[in-house]
């Protein structure tokens, strides 16, 4: 079982729709969770971080964390073509160096 | 706001050559990392450092070496380049473990 799993996609959504990206992780001791966006040929950039159960909203983005079920998700409301990118989920445990990255979900927002 | 700076951005190496990828951060972060990313694959940790003078291996250290003489700099040395080292290399840093990790712009390396 992979430590952090994401559906590779592509996930295609029409412009203006909600895109839902999911990530599951295997280490129950994980404490910090991150969503990064990576455009083709560019480096990952932070979208959201979340540390406790529940929802965290930032503009059009909402991160959801459920530690009991070991999943974290990212919702993108009012999706725009500029949101088309690969979204990486990253998980880490406090006190360790280890950030585990998923392989990413490719999102395509269709105009 | 420089953040994490990597050089060079692109490089072509011949098999057997050696080179150093430079990385510097100006955020006074203790933790620094080197990752490689192959097409369609996730980020694989090569080496990491928790402070000046302290480095350790990650998942895929073979063929690479690092040093950390200052808080700011974390160069990655490729010895005897092989085609399997063709990849994109990202340097990153974080203030402590568990905090947000910030990436440099990447270095595209091709070994022919």
mmCIF file of C-alpha atoms in Angstrom:
data_model
loop_
_atom_site.group_PDB
_atom_site.id
_atom_site.type_symbol
_atom_site.label_atom_id
_atom_site.label_comp_id
_atom_site.label_asym_id
_atom_site.label_seq_id
_atom_site.Cartn_x
_atom_site.Cartn_y
_atom_site.Cartn_z
ATOM 1 C CA UNK A 1 0.000 0.000 0.000
ATOM 2 C CA UNK A 2 1.350 3.397 -0.979
ATOM 3 C CA UNK A 3 1.831 5.807 1.889
ATOM 4 C CA UNK A 4 -0.071 8.621 0.180
ATOM 5 C CA UNK A 5 -2.499 7.772 -2.595
ATOM 6 C CA UNK A 6 -4.135 10.004 -5.123
ATOM 7 C CA UNK A 7 -6.106 9.253 -8.251
ATOM 8 C CA UNK A 8 -3.847 10.278 -11.120
ATOM 9 C CA UNK A 9 -6.746 11.543 -13.243
ATOM 10 C CA UNK A 10 -7.167 13.455 -15.371
ATOM 11 C CA UNK A 11 -10.151 14.868 -13.576
ATOM 12 C CA UNK A 12 -12.090 16.984 -16.035
ATOM 13 C CA UNK A 13 -14.624 19.538 -14.838
ATOM 14 C CA UNK A 14 -16.429 22.323 -16.690
ATOM 15 C CA UNK A 15 -15.592 25.930 -15.931
ATOM 16 C CA UNK A 16 -17.540 27.168 -12.912
ATOM 17 C CA UNK A 17 -18.031 23.703 -11.417
ATOM 18 C CA UNK A 18 -16.648 22.339 -8.161
ATOM 19 C CA UNK A 19 -13.545 20.170 -8.469
ATOM 20 C CA UNK A 20 -13.049 17.597 -5.731
ATOM 21 C CA UNK A 21 -9.604 16.108 -5.213
ATOM 22 C CA UNK A 22 -8.983 13.306 -2.758
ATOM 23 C CA UNK A 23 -5.993 11.868 -0.953
ATOM 24 C CA UNK A 24 -5.660 8.963 1.463
ATOM 25 C CA UNK A 25 -2.698 8.228 3.699
ATOM 26 C CA UNK A 26 -1.559 5.194 5.626
ATOM 27 C CA UNK A 27 0.311 6.576 8.673
ATOM 28 C CA UNK A 28 -2.133 7.232 11.520
ATOM 29 C CA UNK A 29 0.535 9.355 13.201
ATOM 30 C CA UNK A 30 0.433 11.934 10.403
ATOM 31 C CA UNK A 31 -0.172 15.410 11.711
ATOM 32 C CA UNK A 32 0.376 17.970 8.958
ATOM 33 C CA UNK A 33 -1.288 17.922 5.560
ATOM 34 C CA UNK A 34 -0.630 20.065 2.529
ATOM 35 C CA UNK A 35 -2.018 20.606 -0.938
ATOM 36 C CA UNK A 36 0.363 21.859 -3.596
ATOM 37 C CA UNK A 37 -0.432 22.930 -7.145
ATOM 38 C CA UNK A 38 2.104 22.217 -9.866
ATOM 39 C CA UNK A 39 1.809 23.644 -13.345
ATOM 40 C CA UNK A 40 3.569 21.778 -16.121
ATOM 41 C CA UNK A 41 7.272 22.620 -16.094
ATOM 42 C CA UNK A 42 7.040 24.517 -12.807
ATOM 43 C CA UNK A 43 7.724 23.802 -9.164
ATOM 44 C CA UNK A 44 5.039 22.913 -6.617
ATOM 45 C CA UNK A 45 3.438 25.860 -4.859
ATOM 46 C CA UNK A 46 1.451 25.692 -1.637
ATOM 47 C CA UNK A 47 -2.323 25.989 -1.901
ATOM 48 C CA UNK A 48 -3.469 24.980 1.561
ATOM 49 C CA UNK A 49 -2.212 23.454 4.766
ATOM 50 C CA UNK A 50 -4.457 21.780 7.343
ATOM 51 C CA UNK A 51 -3.595 20.362 10.716
ATOM 52 C CA UNK A 52 -6.871 19.517 12.492
ATOM 53 C CA UNK A 53 -10.027 17.649 11.595
ATOM 54 C CA UNK A 54 -12.675 19.577 9.749
ATOM 55 C CA UNK A 55 -12.743 22.156 6.999
ATOM 56 C CA UNK A 56 -10.423 25.037 6.262
ATOM 57 C CA UNK A 57 -11.418 27.599 3.679
ATOM 58 C CA UNK A 58 -9.268 30.060 1.746
ATOM 59 C CA UNK A 59 -11.010 31.877 -1.060
ATOM 60 C CA UNK A 60 -12.222 29.341 -3.606
ATOM 61 C CA UNK A 61 -10.327 26.518 -1.912
ATOM 62 C CA UNK A 62 -11.505 24.317 0.951
ATOM 63 C CA UNK A 63 -9.377 21.613 2.513
ATOM 64 C CA UNK A 64 -11.117 18.875 4.461
ATOM 65 C CA UNK A 65 -9.373 16.550 6.883
ATOM 66 C CA UNK A 66 -10.731 13.377 8.455
ATOM 67 C CA UNK A 67 -8.040 11.686 10.528
ATOM 68 C CA UNK A 68 -10.294 8.795 11.589
ATOM 69 C CA UNK A 69 -10.797 7.817 7.957
ATOM 70 C CA UNK A 70 -7.288 8.917 6.971
ATOM 71 C CA UNK A 71 -8.205 11.135 4.092
ATOM 72 C CA UNK A 72 -7.764 14.723 3.124
ATOM 73 C CA UNK A 73 -9.532 16.432 0.264
ATOM 74 C CA UNK A 74 -9.393 19.694 -1.625
ATOM 75 C CA UNK A 75 -12.449 21.377 -3.075
ATOM 76 C CA UNK A 76 -12.064 24.080 -5.694
ATOM 77 C CA UNK A 77 -15.211 26.126 -6.187
ATOM 78 C CA UNK A 78 -15.964 28.070 -9.359
ATOM 79 C CA UNK A 79 -13.178 26.231 -11.178
ATOM 80 C CA UNK A 80 -11.287 28.264 -13.771
ATOM 81 C CA UNK A 81 -9.172 27.119 -16.723
ATOM 82 C CA UNK A 82 -6.194 28.584 -14.849
ATOM 83 C CA UNK A 83 -6.770 25.934 -12.154
ATOM 84 C CA UNK A 84 -5.737 23.260 -14.668
ATOM 85 C CA UNK A 85 -2.648 21.724 -13.095
ATOM 86 C CA UNK A 86 -1.475 18.726 -11.112
ATOM 87 C CA UNK A 87 -2.397 18.811 -7.432
ATOM 88 C CA UNK A 88 -0.050 17.108 -5.007
ATOM 89 C CA UNK A 89 -1.057 15.944 -1.562
ATOM 90 C CA UNK A 90 1.714 15.888 1.066
ATOM 91 C CA UNK A 91 1.644 14.430 4.539
ATOM 92 C CA UNK A 92 4.131 14.686 7.353
ATOM 93 C CA UNK A 93 4.501 13.778 10.984
ATOM 94 C CA UNK A 94 5.739 16.398 13.408
ATOM 95 C CA UNK A 95 9.237 15.753 14.622
ATOM 96 C CA UNK A 96 10.320 13.939 11.474
ATOM 97 C CA UNK A 97 11.906 15.176 8.272
ATOM 98 C CA UNK A 98 9.692 12.997 6.168
ATOM 99 C CA UNK A 99 7.212 14.686 3.843
ATOM 100 C CA UNK A 100 5.434 12.023 1.826
ATOM 101 C CA UNK A 101 4.045 13.227 -1.470
ATOM 102 C CA UNK A 102 1.368 11.587 -3.536
ATOM 103 C CA UNK A 103 1.918 11.263 -7.271
ATOM 104 C CA UNK A 104 -0.676 13.958 -7.903
ATOM 105 C CA UNK A 105 -4.042 14.347 -9.581
ATOM 106 C CA UNK A 106 -4.150 16.116 -12.904
ATOM 107 C CA UNK A 107 -7.066 18.528 -13.095
ATOM 108 C CA UNK A 108 -8.408 19.873 -16.375
ATOM 109 C CA UNK A 109 -10.940 22.677 -16.265
ATOM 110 C CA UNK A 110 -12.774 22.913 -19.566
ATOM 111 C CA UNK A 111 -13.767 26.367 -20.824
ATOM 112 C CA UNK B 1 11.451 37.836 -1.963
ATOM 113 C CA UNK B 2 13.985 35.322 -3.278
ATOM 114 C CA UNK B 3 12.905 32.321 -1.160
ATOM 115 C CA UNK B 4 14.692 29.223 -2.470
ATOM 116 C CA UNK B 5 17.043 29.806 -5.388
ATOM 117 C CA UNK B 6 18.452 27.020 -7.548
ATOM 118 C CA UNK B 7 21.100 27.107 -10.258
ATOM 119 C CA UNK B 8 21.482 26.118 -13.006
ATOM 120 C CA UNK B 9 17.977 25.826 -14.386
ATOM 121 C CA UNK B 10 18.964 23.583 -17.278
ATOM 122 C CA UNK B 11 22.026 21.415 -17.837
ATOM 123 C CA UNK B 12 23.093 18.660 -20.181
ATOM 124 C CA UNK B 13 25.770 16.324 -18.868
ATOM 125 C CA UNK B 14 27.661 13.551 -20.547
ATOM 126 C CA UNK B 15 27.775 10.128 -18.920
ATOM 127 C CA UNK B 16 30.532 10.030 -16.331
ATOM 128 C CA UNK B 17 30.730 13.788 -15.815
ATOM 129 C CA UNK B 18 30.170 15.383 -12.423
ATOM 130 C CA UNK B 19 28.434 18.571 -11.439
ATOM 131 C CA UNK B 20 26.968 20.475 -8.528
ATOM 132 C CA UNK B 21 23.453 21.845 -8.304
ATOM 133 C CA UNK B 22 23.410 24.945 -6.146
ATOM 134 C CA UNK B 23 20.637 25.807 -3.713
ATOM 135 C CA UNK B 24 20.302 28.792 -1.409
ATOM 136 C CA UNK B 25 17.478 30.004 0.806
ATOM 137 C CA UNK B 26 17.090 33.367 2.501
ATOM 138 C CA UNK B 27 14.305 32.464 4.943
ATOM 139 C CA UNK B 28 16.628 31.268 7.727
ATOM 140 C CA UNK B 29 15.056 27.819 7.529
ATOM 141 C CA UNK B 30 16.681 24.995 9.410
ATOM 142 C CA UNK B 31 15.441 22.171 7.213
ATOM 143 C CA UNK B 32 16.516 21.802 3.603
ATOM 144 C CA UNK B 33 15.759 19.037 1.114
ATOM 145 C CA UNK B 34 16.649 17.786 -2.327
ATOM 146 C CA UNK B 35 13.974 15.976 -4.307
ATOM 147 C CA UNK B 36 13.905 14.537 -7.782
ATOM 148 C CA UNK B 37 10.772 14.234 -9.852
ATOM 149 C CA UNK B 38 10.523 11.917 -12.821
ATOM 150 C CA UNK B 39 7.679 12.234 -15.365
ATOM 151 C CA UNK B 40 4.370 11.013 -13.902
ATOM 152 C CA UNK B 41 6.030 10.165 -10.630
ATOM 153 C CA UNK B 42 5.933 11.708 -7.225
ATOM 154 C CA UNK B 43 8.709 13.614 -5.533
ATOM 155 C CA UNK B 44 11.449 11.363 -4.209
ATOM 156 C CA UNK B 45 13.682 12.596 -1.402
ATOM 157 C CA UNK B 46 17.390 12.363 -2.162
ATOM 158 C CA UNK B 47 18.977 14.022 0.882
ATOM 159 C CA UNK B 48 17.894 16.309 3.642
ATOM 160 C CA UNK B 49 19.491 18.493 6.299
ATOM 161 C CA UNK B 50 18.171 19.645 9.665
ATOM 162 C CA UNK B 51 20.808 22.316 10.136
ATOM 163 C CA UNK B 52 24.314 23.402 9.227
ATOM 164 C CA UNK B 53 26.705 20.473 9.421
ATOM 165 C CA UNK B 54 23.934 17.852 9.600
ATOM 166 C CA UNK B 55 22.819 15.878 6.566
ATOM 167 C CA UNK B 56 21.219 12.499 6.025
ATOM 168 C CA UNK B 57 20.053 10.229 3.243
ATOM 169 C CA UNK B 58 16.540 10.130 1.915
ATOM 170 C CA UNK B 59 14.886 7.479 -0.257
ATOM 171 C CA UNK B 60 17.160 7.655 -3.324
ATOM 172 C CA UNK B 61 20.657 8.867 -2.293
ATOM 173 C CA UNK B 62 22.810 6.668 -4.536
ATOM 174 C CA UNK B 63 24.946 8.673 -6.951
ATOM 175 C CA UNK B 64 24.575 11.924 -5.029
ATOM 176 C CA UNK B 65 26.295 13.778 -2.212
ATOM 177 C CA UNK B 66 25.454 16.882 -0.227
ATOM 178 C CA UNK B 67 27.027 19.257 2.231
ATOM 179 C CA UNK B 68 25.622 21.983 4.469
ATOM 180 C CA UNK B 69 28.295 24.327 5.709
ATOM 181 C CA UNK B 70 25.897 27.247 6.272
ATOM 182 C CA UNK B 71 22.195 27.618 7.068
ATOM 183 C CA UNK B 72 21.607 29.197 3.665
ATOM 184 C CA UNK B 73 23.303 26.807 1.247
ATOM 185 C CA UNK B 74 22.679 23.156 0.423
ATOM 186 C CA UNK B 75 24.475 22.047 -2.756
ATOM 187 C CA UNK B 76 23.828 18.660 -4.373
ATOM 188 C CA UNK B 77 26.761 16.931 -6.035
ATOM 189 C CA UNK B 78 26.278 14.383 -8.815
ATOM 190 C CA UNK B 79 29.261 12.113 -9.254
ATOM 191 C CA UNK B 80 29.758 10.049 -12.406
ATOM 192 C CA UNK B 81 26.473 11.037 -14.030
ATOM 193 C CA UNK B 82 24.309 8.241 -15.421
ATOM 194 C CA UNK B 83 21.258 8.388 -17.732
ATOM 195 C CA UNK B 84 19.108 7.283 -14.761
ATOM 196 C CA UNK B 85 19.860 10.661 -13.180
ATOM 197 C CA UNK B 86 18.017 12.496 -15.938
ATOM 198 C CA UNK B 87 15.294 14.228 -13.969
ATOM 199 C CA UNK B 88 14.022 17.467 -12.532
ATOM 200 C CA UNK B 89 15.623 18.360 -9.238
ATOM 201 C CA UNK B 90 13.917 20.503 -6.645
ATOM 202 C CA UNK B 91 15.541 22.037 -3.628
ATOM 203 C CA UNK B 92 13.185 22.923 -0.779
ATOM 204 C CA UNK B 93 13.240 24.276 2.734
ATOM 205 C CA UNK B 94 11.036 24.477 5.805
ATOM 206 C CA UNK B 95 11.361 26.270 9.107
ATOM 207 C CA UNK B 96 10.991 23.073 11.117
ATOM 208 C CA UNK B 97 9.594 19.611 10.507
ATOM 209 C CA UNK B 98 5.855 19.625 9.943
ATOM 210 C CA UNK B 99 5.791 23.165 8.596
ATOM 211 C CA UNK B 100 5.124 24.237 5.034
ATOM 212 C CA UNK B 101 7.863 23.225 2.634
ATOM 213 C CA UNK B 102 8.870 25.798 0.018
ATOM 214 C CA UNK B 103 10.348 24.780 -3.301
ATOM 215 C CA UNK B 104 12.880 26.321 -5.615
ATOM 216 C CA UNK B 105 12.102 26.644 -9.309
ATOM 217 C CA UNK B 106 13.794 23.398 -10.231
ATOM 218 C CA UNK B 107 16.829 22.270 -12.197
ATOM 219 C CA UNK B 108 16.282 20.232 -15.366
ATOM 220 C CA UNK B 109 19.131 17.799 -15.860
ATOM 221 C CA UNK B 110 19.682 15.567 -18.871
ATOM 222 C CA UNK B 111 22.448 12.964 -18.934
ATOM 223 C CA UNK B 112 23.409 11.741 -22.418
#
